[in-house]
Short mmCIF file of C-alpha atoms and ligand atoms in Angstrom, two decimals:
data_model
loop_
_atom_site.label_atom_id
_atom_site.label_comp_id
_atom_site.label_asym_id
_atom_site.label_seq_id
_atom_site.Cartn_x
_atom_site.Cartn_y
_atom_site.Cartn_z
CA MET A 1 83.30 83.48 127.53
CA SER A 2 80.80 82.96 124.83
CA THR A 3 79.43 79.53 124.04
CA THR A 4 77.26 80.86 121.27
CA PRO A 5 77.95 79.65 117.74
CA ASP A 6 79.81 82.77 116.72
CA ASN A 7 83.15 81.31 115.77
CA THR A 8 82.74 82.40 112.19
CA SER A 9 81.19 85.80 112.85
CA PRO A 10 83.30 88.93 112.37
CA GLU A 11 85.02 90.26 115.46
CA GLU A 12 83.94 93.72 116.52
CA LYS A 13 86.53 96.36 115.80
CA PRO A 14 88.44 97.16 118.97
CA SER A 15 87.30 99.89 121.30
CA PHE A 16 89.46 98.82 124.26
CA GLY A 17 93.24 99.09 124.46
CA PHE A 18 95.57 96.23 123.57
CA SER A 19 96.07 94.72 127.03
CA THR A 20 92.37 94.95 127.86
CA ARG A 21 91.54 93.10 124.63
CA ALA A 22 94.16 90.42 125.36
CA ILE A 23 92.53 89.77 128.73
CA HIS A 24 88.83 90.19 127.88
CA VAL A 25 87.87 89.73 124.22
CA GLY A 26 86.19 86.35 123.73
CA GLN A 27 86.73 85.68 127.44
CA ASP A 28 83.54 86.70 129.25
CA PRO A 29 82.84 84.67 132.41
CA GLU A 30 81.49 81.24 131.52
CA PRO A 31 77.66 81.57 131.53
CA ILE A 32 76.71 78.46 133.52
CA THR A 33 79.16 78.61 136.44
CA GLY A 34 80.57 82.11 136.24
CA ALA A 35 84.12 80.74 135.89
CA VAL A 36 86.27 83.80 135.24
CA THR A 37 88.87 81.86 133.28
CA VAL A 38 87.97 80.28 129.96
CA PRO A 39 87.50 76.56 130.70
CA VAL A 40 89.46 73.85 128.96
CA PHE A 41 86.63 72.17 127.06
CA GLN A 42 88.28 68.75 127.02
CA THR A 43 85.71 67.06 124.85
CA SER A 44 85.72 65.64 121.36
CA THR A 45 81.97 65.94 120.77
CA PHE A 46 78.94 67.96 121.86
CA ALA A 47 75.42 66.70 122.67
CA GLN A 48 72.73 67.76 120.22
CA ASP A 49 69.16 68.75 121.20
CA ALA A 50 67.66 67.08 118.18
CA VAL A 51 68.96 65.63 114.94
CA GLY A 52 70.81 68.45 113.21
CA LYS A 53 70.05 70.91 116.05
CA HIS A 54 73.15 71.79 118.06
CA SER A 55 74.72 74.52 120.19
CA GLY A 56 77.03 75.67 117.42
CA TYR A 57 79.58 73.01 118.33
CA GLU A 58 79.30 69.50 116.89
CA TYR A 59 82.72 67.91 116.82
CA ALA A 60 86.00 69.31 118.16
CA ARG A 61 87.94 69.16 114.88
CA THR A 62 85.42 71.65 113.50
CA GLY A 63 85.24 73.86 116.58
CA ASN A 64 85.78 73.95 120.33
CA PRO A 65 84.78 76.79 122.70
CA THR A 66 88.30 77.13 124.17
CA ARG A 67 89.60 77.61 120.64
CA THR A 68 86.85 80.10 119.83
CA ALA A 69 87.92 82.22 122.81
CA LEU A 70 91.53 82.34 121.59
CA GLU A 71 90.48 83.05 118.01
CA ARG A 72 88.34 86.00 119.02
CA ALA A 73 91.00 87.41 121.36
CA PHE A 74 93.88 87.07 118.92
CA ALA A 75 91.88 88.41 115.98
CA SER A 76 91.15 91.49 118.06
CA LEU A 77 94.88 91.90 118.86
CA GLU A 78 95.58 92.07 115.12
CA GLU A 79 92.51 94.33 114.70
CA ALA A 80 91.24 91.66 112.32
CA SER A 81 87.71 90.51 111.57
CA PHE A 82 88.59 86.81 111.56
CA GLY A 83 91.14 84.48 113.11
CA VAL A 84 91.87 80.74 113.09
CA ASP A 85 94.02 78.79 115.55
CA PHE A 86 96.22 76.03 114.07
CA SER A 87 98.29 73.15 115.39
CA SER A 88 101.55 74.96 114.51
CA GLY A 89 102.81 77.99 112.65
CA LEU A 90 103.66 75.77 109.70
CA ALA A 91 100.20 74.15 109.70
CA ALA A 92 98.79 77.69 109.51
CA GLU A 93 101.10 78.49 106.60
CA ASP A 94 100.12 75.24 104.88
CA ALA A 95 96.42 76.16 105.10
CA ILE A 96 97.13 79.56 103.54
CA LEU A 97 99.23 78.10 100.71
CA ARG A 98 96.41 75.67 99.84
CA MET A 99 94.64 78.66 98.30
CA LEU A 100 97.03 78.16 95.35
CA ASP A 101 96.45 76.04 92.27
CA PRO A 102 99.11 74.06 90.38
CA GLY A 103 101.10 76.49 88.20
CA ASP A 104 100.71 79.41 90.60
CA HIS A 105 103.80 81.25 91.77
CA VAL A 106 104.86 82.47 95.22
CA VAL A 107 107.30 85.30 95.80
CA ILE A 108 109.20 84.88 99.03
CA GLY A 109 111.63 87.31 100.66
CA ASN A 110 115.28 86.25 100.43
CA ASP A 111 115.42 86.10 104.20
CA ALA A 112 112.73 84.16 106.02
CA TYR A 113 112.14 81.34 108.45
CA GLY A 114 113.81 78.20 107.04
CA GLY A 115 110.72 76.07 107.60
CA THR A 116 108.58 78.42 105.50
CA PHE A 117 111.06 78.10 102.68
CA ARG A 118 111.09 74.30 103.03
CA LEU A 119 107.28 74.16 102.97
CA ILE A 120 107.01 76.30 99.84
CA SER A 121 109.93 74.78 97.92
CA LYS A 122 109.85 71.11 98.93
CA VAL A 123 106.19 70.43 99.75
CA PHE A 124 104.22 72.84 97.55
CA GLY A 125 106.92 72.50 94.86
CA LYS A 126 105.82 68.88 94.45
CA ALA A 127 102.21 70.04 94.04
CA GLY A 128 103.16 72.21 91.06
CA ILE A 129 103.63 75.54 92.85
CA THR A 130 106.69 77.55 91.77
CA TRP A 131 108.55 80.14 93.82
CA SER A 132 111.27 82.74 93.57
CA ALA A 133 113.20 84.60 96.27
CA HIS A 134 113.44 88.39 96.08
CA ASP A 135 115.07 91.19 97.99
CA LEU A 136 111.87 92.77 99.31
CA THR A 137 113.77 95.86 100.47
CA ASP A 138 113.38 96.90 96.83
CA PRO A 139 109.63 96.69 95.97
CA ALA A 140 110.22 98.57 92.69
CA ALA A 141 112.56 95.79 91.49
CA LEU A 142 109.91 93.23 92.44
CA ALA A 143 107.35 95.11 90.31
CA VAL A 144 109.72 95.13 87.30
CA SER A 145 110.47 91.40 87.46
CA TRP A 146 106.87 90.44 88.27
CA LEU A 147 105.67 87.04 87.02
CA ASP A 148 101.99 86.96 86.03
CA LYS A 149 101.44 83.66 87.79
CA THR A 150 102.36 85.18 91.15
CA LYS A 151 99.35 84.86 93.46
CA ILE A 152 101.02 85.32 96.84
CA VAL A 153 103.84 87.50 98.10
CA TRP A 154 105.16 86.11 101.36
CA LEU A 155 106.83 88.63 103.60
CA GLU A 156 108.30 88.30 107.04
CA THR A 157 109.29 91.45 108.93
CA PRO A 158 111.49 91.68 110.90
CA THR A 159 112.98 88.56 109.37
CA ASN A 160 114.20 85.42 111.02
CA PRO A 161 117.19 85.35 111.52
CA LEU A 162 118.77 88.44 109.91
CA LEU A 163 116.33 91.02 111.35
CA ASN A 164 115.78 92.67 107.98
CA VAL A 165 112.82 95.01 107.81
CA PHE A 166 110.52 95.29 104.80
CA ASP A 167 108.02 98.05 104.07
CA ILE A 168 104.66 96.27 104.40
CA ALA A 169 102.64 99.05 102.71
CA ALA A 170 105.05 99.31 99.75
CA VAL A 171 105.16 95.54 99.15
CA ALA A 172 101.36 95.33 99.58
CA LYS A 173 100.96 97.95 96.86
CA VAL A 174 103.09 95.97 94.38
CA ALA A 175 101.21 92.77 95.22
CA HIS A 176 97.78 94.41 94.88
CA ASP A 177 98.66 96.29 91.68
CA ASN A 178 99.39 92.88 90.19
CA GLY A 179 96.40 91.01 91.62
CA ALA A 180 98.30 89.05 94.29
CA LEU A 181 97.76 88.71 98.03
CA LEU A 182 100.28 89.79 100.63
CA VAL A 183 100.88 87.38 103.50
CA ALA A 184 102.83 88.81 106.44
CA ASP A 185 104.50 86.61 109.04
CA ASN A 186 104.23 88.73 112.19
CA THR A 187 105.84 86.24 114.57
CA PHE A 188 108.88 88.39 115.42
CA ALA A 189 107.05 91.68 115.92
CA THR A 190 103.84 90.39 117.56
CA PRO A 191 100.59 92.36 117.21
CA TYR A 192 101.73 94.48 120.18
CA LEU A 193 104.44 96.10 118.04
CA GLN A 194 103.03 95.79 114.51
CA GLN A 195 99.66 95.13 112.88
CA PRO A 196 100.33 94.23 109.24
CA LEU A 197 96.66 94.24 108.16
CA ASN A 198 96.57 97.94 108.99
CA HIS A 199 99.48 98.46 106.56
CA GLY A 200 97.81 96.62 103.67
CA ALA A 201 98.62 92.94 104.24
CA ASP A 202 95.74 90.58 103.38
CA ILE A 203 96.70 87.78 105.73
CA VAL A 204 98.76 87.72 108.92
CA VAL A 205 100.31 84.50 110.15
CA HIS A 206 101.91 83.70 113.50
CA SER A 207 103.79 80.94 115.13
CA THR A 208 102.07 81.32 118.53
CA THR A 209 104.77 78.94 119.77
CA LYS A 210 106.84 82.10 120.14
CA TYR A 211 105.85 85.43 121.77
CA LEU A 212 102.07 85.01 121.81
CA GLY A 213 102.29 81.84 123.93
CA GLY A 214 105.50 83.19 125.39
CA HIS A 215 106.49 80.39 127.78
CA SER A 216 108.07 77.68 125.58
CA ASP A 217 105.35 75.22 126.55
CA THR A 218 103.16 74.86 123.45
CA VAL A 219 103.39 74.73 119.66
CA GLY A 220 100.71 76.62 117.75
CA GLY A 221 99.85 78.82 114.80
CA PHE A 222 97.36 81.55 114.08
CA VAL A 223 96.03 83.29 110.96
CA ALA A 224 94.18 86.63 110.95
CA THR A 225 92.40 88.30 108.04
CA ASN A 226 89.65 90.80 107.27
CA GLU A 227 88.42 88.79 104.26
CA ALA A 228 85.44 86.51 104.94
CA GLN A 229 86.35 84.40 101.89
CA ILE A 230 89.84 83.72 103.23
CA ASP A 231 88.44 82.83 106.65
CA THR A 232 86.00 80.41 105.00
CA HIS A 233 88.87 78.83 103.04
CA LEU A 234 90.98 78.42 106.18
CA ARG A 235 88.14 76.84 108.15
CA PHE A 236 87.29 74.52 105.27
CA ILE A 237 90.93 73.40 105.01
CA GLN A 238 91.29 73.01 108.76
CA ASN A 239 88.12 70.93 109.02
CA SER A 240 89.09 68.85 105.98
CA VAL A 241 92.74 68.30 106.91
CA GLY A 242 92.55 68.42 110.71
CA ALA A 243 95.44 70.66 111.82
CA VAL A 244 93.79 71.53 115.14
CA ARG A 245 95.13 71.73 118.66
CA GLY A 246 93.73 70.16 121.78
CA PRO A 247 92.00 72.59 124.16
CA TRP A 248 94.68 72.36 126.85
CA ASP A 249 97.38 73.78 124.56
CA VAL A 250 94.95 76.44 123.34
CA TYR A 251 94.26 77.39 126.95
CA LEU A 252 97.98 77.75 127.71
CA THR A 253 98.52 79.96 124.65
CA LEU A 254 95.54 82.15 125.56
CA ARG A 255 96.81 82.44 129.13
CA GLY A 256 100.28 83.34 127.87
CA ALA A 257 98.98 86.11 125.64
CA LYS A 258 97.23 87.88 128.52
CA THR A 259 100.67 89.16 129.58
CA LEU A 260 101.99 89.83 126.07
CA ALA A 261 102.17 93.60 126.50
CA VAL A 262 104.04 93.54 129.82
CA ARG A 263 106.37 90.81 128.58
CA MET A 264 107.11 92.70 125.37
CA ASP A 265 107.96 95.88 127.26
CA ARG A 266 110.58 93.93 129.24
CA HIS A 267 111.84 92.12 126.10
CA LEU A 268 112.33 95.53 124.46
CA ALA A 269 114.24 96.99 127.41
CA ASN A 270 116.49 93.93 127.77
CA ALA A 271 117.13 93.73 124.00
CA ALA A 272 118.17 97.39 123.95
CA ALA A 273 120.68 96.71 126.75
CA VAL A 274 122.00 93.65 124.89
CA VAL A 275 122.43 95.69 121.70
CA ASP A 276 124.41 98.29 123.67
CA LEU A 277 126.75 95.57 124.93
CA LEU A 278 127.22 93.96 121.50
CA ASP A 279 127.60 97.13 119.45
CA GLY A 280 131.34 97.84 119.15
CA HIS A 281 132.39 94.75 121.16
CA GLU A 282 135.64 93.26 119.83
CA ALA A 283 134.09 89.78 119.42
CA VAL A 284 131.28 91.19 117.26
CA ALA A 285 131.59 92.12 113.58
CA GLN A 286 128.01 93.35 113.06
CA VAL A 287 124.85 93.67 115.13
CA MET A 288 121.48 93.19 113.45
CA TYR A 289 118.69 95.00 115.27
CA PRO A 290 116.07 97.29 113.68
CA GLY A 291 116.36 99.69 116.63
CA LEU A 292 119.92 100.64 115.65
CA ALA A 293 120.00 103.94 113.77
CA SER A 294 122.61 102.30 111.48
CA HIS A 295 120.19 99.47 110.50
CA VAL A 296 119.12 99.91 106.84
CA GLY A 297 115.50 99.31 107.77
CA HIS A 298 115.46 101.58 110.82
CA GLU A 299 113.25 104.30 109.31
CA ILE A 300 110.75 101.75 107.96
CA ALA A 301 110.70 99.99 111.33
CA LYS A 302 109.96 103.32 113.04
CA LYS A 303 107.11 103.89 110.61
CA GLN A 304 105.36 100.52 110.95
CA MET A 305 106.38 99.25 114.41
CA SER A 306 105.88 100.73 117.87
CA GLY A 307 109.04 98.98 119.20
CA PHE A 308 111.88 96.98 117.71
CA GLY A 309 111.38 93.59 119.31
CA GLY A 310 113.28 91.18 121.51
CA MET A 311 115.31 89.37 118.83
CA VAL A 312 118.93 90.33 118.23
CA SER A 313 121.37 88.69 115.80
CA PHE A 314 125.08 89.33 115.37
CA ARG A 315 128.00 88.10 113.32
CA ALA A 316 131.05 86.92 115.24
CA ALA A 317 134.26 88.76 114.33
CA GLY A 318 136.20 85.50 114.59
CA GLY A 319 134.01 83.60 112.08
CA ARG A 320 132.07 80.35 112.43
CA ASP A 321 134.25 78.74 115.10
CA ALA A 322 134.14 81.86 117.27
CA ALA A 323 130.35 82.01 116.87
CA ILE A 324 130.06 78.42 118.06
CA ARG A 325 132.45 79.05 120.99
CA ILE A 326 130.35 82.05 122.09
CA ILE A 327 127.12 80.06 121.82
CA GLU A 328 128.51 77.11 123.76
CA SER A 329 129.99 79.38 126.46
CA ALA A 330 126.66 80.94 127.35
CA GLU A 331 125.18 79.62 130.59
CA LEU A 332 122.06 81.63 131.40
CA PHE A 333 121.18 81.87 127.70
CA ILE A 334 119.96 78.36 126.91
CA LEU A 335 121.28 76.77 123.71
CA ALA A 336 118.05 75.90 121.93
CA GLU A 337 115.88 76.55 118.88
CA SER A 338 112.69 78.59 119.15
CA LEU A 339 112.33 82.12 120.50
CA GLY A 340 109.99 84.63 122.06
CA ALA A 341 109.59 83.14 125.52
CA VAL A 342 110.42 84.38 129.00
CA GLU A 343 113.86 82.70 129.07
CA SER A 344 116.81 83.91 127.00
CA LEU A 345 117.88 81.57 124.21
CA ILE A 346 120.96 81.48 121.98
CA GLU A 347 121.47 79.50 118.77
CA HIS A 348 123.43 79.07 115.55
CA PRO A 349 120.90 79.50 112.69
CA GLY A 350 123.22 78.02 110.04
CA VAL A 351 123.35 74.62 111.76
CA MET A 352 120.07 74.76 113.70
CA THR A 353 116.89 76.64 112.71
CA HIS A 354 117.92 77.46 109.15
CA ALA A 355 119.78 74.31 108.12
CA SER A 356 117.00 73.60 105.59
CA ALA A 357 117.96 76.80 103.70
CA GLU A 358 121.55 75.67 103.06
CA GLY A 359 122.51 76.06 99.41
CA SER A 360 119.40 78.18 98.70
CA PRO A 361 119.01 81.94 98.24
CA LEU A 362 117.95 82.00 101.89
CA GLU A 363 121.20 80.53 103.23
CA VAL A 364 122.45 82.42 106.29
CA PRO A 365 126.06 83.37 107.17
CA ASP A 366 127.85 80.70 109.23
CA ASP A 367 129.22 83.27 111.71
CA LEU A 368 125.69 84.31 112.70
CA VAL A 369 124.47 84.06 116.30
CA ARG A 370 120.79 84.60 117.10
CA LEU A 371 119.59 85.72 120.51
CA SER A 372 116.07 85.62 121.84
CA VAL A 373 116.44 88.06 124.71
CA GLY A 374 114.23 86.95 127.59
CA ILE A 375 112.69 88.81 130.50
CA GLU A 376 115.16 87.81 133.22
CA ASP A 377 117.00 90.57 135.11
CA GLU A 378 118.96 92.75 132.76
CA ALA A 379 122.16 92.52 134.85
CA ASP A 380 122.13 88.71 134.71
CA ILE A 381 121.54 88.69 130.94
CA LEU A 382 124.38 91.14 130.34
CA ALA A 383 126.81 89.35 132.67
CA ASP A 384 126.24 86.02 130.92
CA LEU A 385 126.55 87.47 127.45
CA ALA A 386 129.72 89.38 128.40
CA GLN A 387 131.42 86.23 129.67
CA ALA A 388 130.28 84.21 126.61
CA LEU A 389 131.65 86.89 124.25
CA GLN A 390 135.11 86.46 125.83
CA ALA A 391 135.20 83.02 124.17
CA GLY A 392 134.92 84.76 120.82
CA CYS A 393 137.78 87.21 121.32
C1 LIG B 1 108.86 79.34 114.34
C2 LIG B 1 108.45 80.13 113.18
C3 LIG B 1 107.53 79.64 112.24
C4 LIG B 1 107.00 78.23 112.32
O1 LIG B 1 106.15 78.02 113.41
P1 LIG B 1 105.96 76.62 114.17
O2 LIG B 1 105.03 76.96 115.27
O3 LIG B 1 107.32 76.20 114.63
O4 LIG B 1 105.40 75.66 113.18
C5 LIG B 1 107.14 80.46 111.22
N1 LIG B 1 107.63 81.70 111.08
C6 LIG B 1 108.53 82.22 111.96
C7 LIG B 1 109.04 83.60 111.76
C8 LIG B 1 108.97 81.45 113.03
O5 LIG B 1 109.87 81.96 113.87
#
C-alpha cells in the first residue's frame, strides 16, 4: 500500500478488471515490512520530521493510510477520480447535502431509502433547504415542473425498498440542462453491476454497510466523483465535522470488498431462484425485481446494469397481517434491518426501515416484504422461504 501523501490525488483510470482492482488498487505491499495486507494504522497522530514537515498524514481525522487504501480502491471500482470514506452512508449523504445553501431545492425520487428522506426533509429542512418528491420514471415530467432553485436531483436505482429502476442518463440530462447536479445512491446495485458516473451522474454515494462491506459487521459510507471541486468540498466538510471511521472498521470494509464480485455472482443466482419461487405463488400478489421481464424498468435495468442485484421485494396476497406472518415464520432468513451481506435477511419496510417515511410521498405499502437474498446454499434459501410463505396462504 502507499503511504505517500496522495489521498487527494486523482485515481488512475482503471486498466485492470474489476476483481483485480478490488484486490490491488491502493493496496500495494506495505513498504517497510512487506506486509501483503493493508495494515490497520491504529493511530490518532503521526510524527513530523520538522515543524510543518510531515509524511502527508498529520492527524487521523484528516487522513489515515488505511482509509486512503480503501478510498483509492473504491474510487477505482466506480471508475472515479476521487473517493471519500465516511462513518456511515447517511454521514456521506450529509456531507454531499452541505453543498447546498439556504433556499436551495432538492428533488428526490418518490421511492428512496427512508433515512435519506428523513435527512433531507427533517434535518436540511430546518436549515432552509426545500425538497419535492417526483416520479423519476418520467424525466420529461420532471423537466416540465422544474423549480429554478433545484441544485440537486437525488436518485436511487434500484430503489429501496420497491426496486424501481430509473434511467440515470435521462435524469442526468434533465438535471444538467437545468444546472443541477445528479447524485446517485448506488448501494443496491454496487459498482460491480452499475457505475452511475459513467451514465452521467456527478456524485455516487454508498452505504458500505451493505454489499461493499458485505458481512454485516461495520457501518460505513462512501462518495465517489470525478470533480476535484466536489472532492475538495467533501474533504473540507469531513475534516471540519469529523464523520470519519476508525481504521479497524475501514480495514474490515476493504477486506469485505475484495470478494464483492464473487459474492455478487452468488447473490444474483440465489435471487433469481427466489424470484422463480415467488412469481405466481398463491401467497404473493406481486414480485418486485428488475430482472423480471414484466418489471416496468426491466429494459432500463438491462441498459445500465450488468445484473439485477440480490434484493427482492414482494407484496403479500393476504395483506399486512399475512406479510407479517410470512416474515415471522422465516427461520433461515433472519428478521433484521440492513441488507447486502452474506446471510439472508427478511423485513417489513413499513414498520422497520421505512417507518420514517410514513405519511409522506415515500410511504411504502404495508403488505410489502423485503428480502436481502444471501449467499447460503440455494436449496436451503428456497426451502425456508417456501415454508414461510405457507403462513401467508
Ligand atoms: C442503508 C442505506 C443508506 C444509509 O446508510 P447507513 O450506512 O445506514 O447510514 C442509504 N441508502 C441506501 C439505499 C441504504 O440502503
